[in-house]
Coordinates of C-alpha atoms and ligand atoms in Angstrom, one line a residue:
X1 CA 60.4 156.4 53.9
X2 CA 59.4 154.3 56.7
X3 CA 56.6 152.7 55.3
X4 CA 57.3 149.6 55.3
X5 CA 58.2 149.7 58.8
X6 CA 55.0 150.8 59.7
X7 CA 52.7 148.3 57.7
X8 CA 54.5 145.6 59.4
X9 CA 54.1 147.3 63.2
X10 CA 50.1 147.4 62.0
X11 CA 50.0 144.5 60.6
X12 CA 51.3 142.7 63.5
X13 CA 48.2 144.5 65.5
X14 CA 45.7 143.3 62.9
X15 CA 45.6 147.0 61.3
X16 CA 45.5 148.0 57.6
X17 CA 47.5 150.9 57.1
X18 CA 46.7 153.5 53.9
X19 CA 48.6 157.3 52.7
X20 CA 47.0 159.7 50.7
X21 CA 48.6 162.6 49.7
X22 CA 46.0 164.3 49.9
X23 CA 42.6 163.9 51.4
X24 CA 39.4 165.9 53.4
X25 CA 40.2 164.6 56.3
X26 CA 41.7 161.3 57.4
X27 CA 38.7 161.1 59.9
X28 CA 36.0 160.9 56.6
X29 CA 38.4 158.5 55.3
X30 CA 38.2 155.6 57.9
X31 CA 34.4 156.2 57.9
X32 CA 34.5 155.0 54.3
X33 CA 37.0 152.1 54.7
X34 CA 35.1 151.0 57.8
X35 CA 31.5 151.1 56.2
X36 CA 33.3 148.5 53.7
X37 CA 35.6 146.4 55.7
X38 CA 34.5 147.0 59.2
X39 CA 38.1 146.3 60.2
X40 CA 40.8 148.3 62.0
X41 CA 42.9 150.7 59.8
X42 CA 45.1 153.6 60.2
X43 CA 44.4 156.3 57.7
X44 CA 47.8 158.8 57.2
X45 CA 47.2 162.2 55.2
X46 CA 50.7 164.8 53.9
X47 CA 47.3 167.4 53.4
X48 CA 43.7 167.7 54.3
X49 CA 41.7 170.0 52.8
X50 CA 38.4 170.0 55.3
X51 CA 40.5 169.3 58.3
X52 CA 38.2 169.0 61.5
X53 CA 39.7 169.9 65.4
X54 CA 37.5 169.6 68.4
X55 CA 34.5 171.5 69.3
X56 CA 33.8 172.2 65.8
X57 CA 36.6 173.9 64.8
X58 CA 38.6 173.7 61.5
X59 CA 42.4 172.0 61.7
X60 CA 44.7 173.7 59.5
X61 CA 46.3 170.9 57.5
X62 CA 49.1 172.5 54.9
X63 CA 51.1 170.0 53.2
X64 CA 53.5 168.3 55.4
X65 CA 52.3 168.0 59.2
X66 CA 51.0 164.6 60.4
X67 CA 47.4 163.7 60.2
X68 CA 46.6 160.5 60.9
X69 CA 43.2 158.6 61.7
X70 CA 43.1 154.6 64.0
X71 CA 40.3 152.9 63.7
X72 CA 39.8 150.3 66.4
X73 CA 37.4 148.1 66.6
X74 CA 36.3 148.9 70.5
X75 CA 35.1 146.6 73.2
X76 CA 35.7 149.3 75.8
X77 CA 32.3 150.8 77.6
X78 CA 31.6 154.2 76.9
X79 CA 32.4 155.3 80.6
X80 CA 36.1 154.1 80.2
X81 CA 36.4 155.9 76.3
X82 CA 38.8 158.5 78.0
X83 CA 41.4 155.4 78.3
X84 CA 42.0 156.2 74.2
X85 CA 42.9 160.3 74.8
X86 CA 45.1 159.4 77.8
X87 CA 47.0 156.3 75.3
X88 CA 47.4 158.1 72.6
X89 CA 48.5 161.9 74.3
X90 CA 51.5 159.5 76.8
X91 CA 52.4 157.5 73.5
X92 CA 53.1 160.9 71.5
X93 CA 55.2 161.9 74.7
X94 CA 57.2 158.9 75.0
X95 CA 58.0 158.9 71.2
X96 CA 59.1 162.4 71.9
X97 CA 61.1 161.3 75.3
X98 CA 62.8 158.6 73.0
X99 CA 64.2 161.4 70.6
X100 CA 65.3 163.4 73.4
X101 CA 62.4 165.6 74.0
X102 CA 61.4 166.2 78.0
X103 CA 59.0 169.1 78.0
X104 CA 56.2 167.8 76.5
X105 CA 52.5 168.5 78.5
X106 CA 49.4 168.3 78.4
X107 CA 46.5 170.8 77.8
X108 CA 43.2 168.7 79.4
X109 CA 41.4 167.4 77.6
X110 CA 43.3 166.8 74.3
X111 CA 46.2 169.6 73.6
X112 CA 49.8 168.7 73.4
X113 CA 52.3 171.2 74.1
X114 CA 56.7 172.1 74.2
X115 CA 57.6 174.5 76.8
X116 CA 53.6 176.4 76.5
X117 CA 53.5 175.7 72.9
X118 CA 50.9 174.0 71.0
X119 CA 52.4 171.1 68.9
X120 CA 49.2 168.9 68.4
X121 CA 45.7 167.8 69.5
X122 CA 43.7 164.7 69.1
X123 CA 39.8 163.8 69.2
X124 CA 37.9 161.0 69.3
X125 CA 34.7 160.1 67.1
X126 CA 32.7 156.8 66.9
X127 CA 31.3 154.2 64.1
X128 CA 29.0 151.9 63.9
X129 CA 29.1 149.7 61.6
X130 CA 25.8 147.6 60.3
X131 CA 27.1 144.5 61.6
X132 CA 26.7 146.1 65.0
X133 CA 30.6 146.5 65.5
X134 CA 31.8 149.6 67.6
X135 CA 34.5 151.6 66.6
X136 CA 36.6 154.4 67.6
X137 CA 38.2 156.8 65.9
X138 CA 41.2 158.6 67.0
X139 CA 42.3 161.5 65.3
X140 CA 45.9 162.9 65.9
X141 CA 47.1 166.3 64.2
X142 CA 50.8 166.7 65.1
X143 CA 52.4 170.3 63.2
X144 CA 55.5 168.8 61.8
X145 CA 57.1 171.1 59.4
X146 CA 55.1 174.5 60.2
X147 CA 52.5 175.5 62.5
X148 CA 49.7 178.0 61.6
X149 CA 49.1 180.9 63.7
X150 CA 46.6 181.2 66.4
X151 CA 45.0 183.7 68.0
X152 CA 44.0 182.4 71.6
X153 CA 47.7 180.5 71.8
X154 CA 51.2 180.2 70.5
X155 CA 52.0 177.1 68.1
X156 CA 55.0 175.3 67.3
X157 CA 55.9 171.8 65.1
X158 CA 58.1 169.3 65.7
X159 CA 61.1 169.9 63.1
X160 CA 61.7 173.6 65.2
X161 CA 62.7 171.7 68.1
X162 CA 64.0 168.1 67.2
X163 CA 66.3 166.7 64.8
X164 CA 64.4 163.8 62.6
X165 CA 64.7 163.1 59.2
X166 CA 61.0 162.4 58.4
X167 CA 57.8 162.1 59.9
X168 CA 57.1 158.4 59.3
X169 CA 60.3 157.9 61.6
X170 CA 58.0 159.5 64.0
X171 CA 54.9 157.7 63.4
X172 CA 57.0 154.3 63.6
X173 CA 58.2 155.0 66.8
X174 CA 54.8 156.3 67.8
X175 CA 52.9 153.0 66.4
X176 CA 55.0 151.3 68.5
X177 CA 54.2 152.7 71.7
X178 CA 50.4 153.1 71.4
X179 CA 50.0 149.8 70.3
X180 CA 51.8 148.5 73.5
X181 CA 49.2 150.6 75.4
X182 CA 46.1 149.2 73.3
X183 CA 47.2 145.6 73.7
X184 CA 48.1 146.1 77.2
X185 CA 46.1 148.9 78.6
X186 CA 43.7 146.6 81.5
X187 CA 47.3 145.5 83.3
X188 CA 48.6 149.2 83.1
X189 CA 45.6 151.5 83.2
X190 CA 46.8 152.8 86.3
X191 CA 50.3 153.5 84.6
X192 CA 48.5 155.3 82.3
X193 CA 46.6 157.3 84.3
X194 CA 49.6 158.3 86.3
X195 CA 51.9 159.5 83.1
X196 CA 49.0 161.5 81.8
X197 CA 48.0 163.2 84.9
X198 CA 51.5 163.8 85.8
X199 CA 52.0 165.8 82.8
X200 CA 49.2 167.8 82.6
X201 CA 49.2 172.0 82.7
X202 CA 48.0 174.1 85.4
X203 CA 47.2 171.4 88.2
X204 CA 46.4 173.2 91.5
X205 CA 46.4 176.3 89.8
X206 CA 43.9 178.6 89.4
X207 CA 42.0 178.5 86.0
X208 CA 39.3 179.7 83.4
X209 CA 37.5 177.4 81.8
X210 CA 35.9 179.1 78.1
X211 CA 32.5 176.6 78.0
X212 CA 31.0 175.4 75.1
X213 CA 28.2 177.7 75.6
X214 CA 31.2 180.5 75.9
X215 CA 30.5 181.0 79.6
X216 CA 33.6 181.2 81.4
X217 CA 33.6 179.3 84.6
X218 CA 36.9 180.3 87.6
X219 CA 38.4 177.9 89.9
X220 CA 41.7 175.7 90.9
X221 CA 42.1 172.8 88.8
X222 CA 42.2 169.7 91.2
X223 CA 42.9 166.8 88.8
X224 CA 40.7 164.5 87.2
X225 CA 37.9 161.9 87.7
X226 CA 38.1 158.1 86.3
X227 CA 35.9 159.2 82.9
X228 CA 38.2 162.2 82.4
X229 CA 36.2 165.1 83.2
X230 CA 38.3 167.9 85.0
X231 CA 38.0 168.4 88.9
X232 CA 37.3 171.9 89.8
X233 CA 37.2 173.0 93.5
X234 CA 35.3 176.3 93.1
X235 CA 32.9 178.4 96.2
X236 CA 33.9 175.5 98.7
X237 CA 32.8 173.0 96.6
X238 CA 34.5 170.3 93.8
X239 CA 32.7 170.0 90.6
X240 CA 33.3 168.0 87.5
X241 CA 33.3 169.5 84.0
X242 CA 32.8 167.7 81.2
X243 CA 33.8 169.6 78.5
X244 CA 35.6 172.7 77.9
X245 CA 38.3 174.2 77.3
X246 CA 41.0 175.7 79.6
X247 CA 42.0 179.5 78.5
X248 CA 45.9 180.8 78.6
Ligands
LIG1 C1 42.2 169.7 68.2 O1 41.3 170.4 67.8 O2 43.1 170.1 68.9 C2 42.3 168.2 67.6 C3 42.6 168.2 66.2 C4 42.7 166.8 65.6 C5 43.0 166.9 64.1 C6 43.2 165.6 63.4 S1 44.2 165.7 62.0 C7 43.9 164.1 61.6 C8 42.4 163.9 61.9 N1 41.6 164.3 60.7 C9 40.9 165.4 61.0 O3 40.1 166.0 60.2 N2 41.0 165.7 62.3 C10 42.0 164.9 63.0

């Protein structure tokens, strides 16, 4: 195991590291450590058994994919938070690039995909602690050794399409870059900004949007704005949508 490896990585970025085996979900976790340390932890789960994905929905969590939960404690303001989706989706890619991988995209907000595949998702949640600290939560759920079926999209996990001998070889590797991002995202938010826009899905194509009210809403996907809302020219006009989902 590559634990050791890890700890140091996170210790080296002032950042507790704990594994369950099993847990609820890694996100319920790092509430609980930070209502008693108010410090920065990662929180890694092998199972959850109340996984949570976005928009309310329930993330599978069988024995053996990745979840994993950072805490950070956050100076950024609230209009820049989308900084944290775009770090941590281009850090999963790169891990992926360094093992070989090339297609890997990006679903807006959140999704990660392999050639039209979903692989993974993230979202983000925040704490505050008594003392007045702001944290942020990020929440990765990468399918590793299976993938459960979906019905709105096709799924796949890591193992089907690279060769690695465990996930905590991953996650090293993975530490590694999103920490370089954290410590140096002020110098290279424009870096960052360009690798996640130039992987995402369906720019300048037409799309549907399913809201959260489940209206659909039709248009061309024209990139997106600074806080990460989506651009959408539609009847002549460009409009920004804040959240959402894009249907396949
Ligand atoms: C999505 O809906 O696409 C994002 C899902 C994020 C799931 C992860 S798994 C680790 C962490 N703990 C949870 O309960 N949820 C997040």
């Amino acid at each position: 195991m590559n634990f050791y490896k890890i700890e140091k990585i996170l210790k080296n970025n002032n950042c507790n590291f704990i594994h369950f085996n099993s847990t609820t979900s890694t996100m319920e976790e790092a509430k609980q450590y930070l209502k008693k340390f108010q410090s920065d932890v990662v929180v890694t789960a092998d199972e959850q058994t109340n996984g949570k994905g976005r928009r309310g929905n329930k993330w599978i969590s069988p024995p053996g994919n990745i979840y994993c939960s950072i805490a950070l404690n956050n100076k950024v303001s609230v209009k820049d938070y989308f900084i944290f989706n775009m770090i941590t989706l281009i850090s999963i890619k790169l891990t992926l690039e360094n093992f070989g991988i090339n297609k890997i995209n990006f679903k807006w907000p959140n999704d990660i995909f392999f050639k039209n595949k979903k692989f993974g998702g993230m979202i983000l949640e925040t704490f505050n602690s008594i003392k007045n600290n702001n944290f942020v939560i990020i929440g990765i759920g990468i399918n590793y050794s299976s993938s459960p079926r979906i019905k709105n999209y096709n799924t796949t996990y890591l193992q089907s399409f690279i060769e690695i001998k465990n996930k905590f070889i991953f996650l090293d590797n993975f530490f590694k870059n999103f920490f370089f991002f954290w410590n140096n995202y002020i110098e290279k938010w424009e870096d960052i900004v360009s690798k996640y826009k130039k992987s995402l899905m369906f720019l300048n194509e037409k799309i549907v949007i399913d809201m959260n009210n489940n209206k659909n809403i039709k248009g061309i996907f024209k990139g997106i704005n600074y806080d990460g809302s989506l651009i959408l020219y539609k009847d002549d006009k460009l409009i920004s949508i804040y959240s959402g989902s894009i249907k396949i």
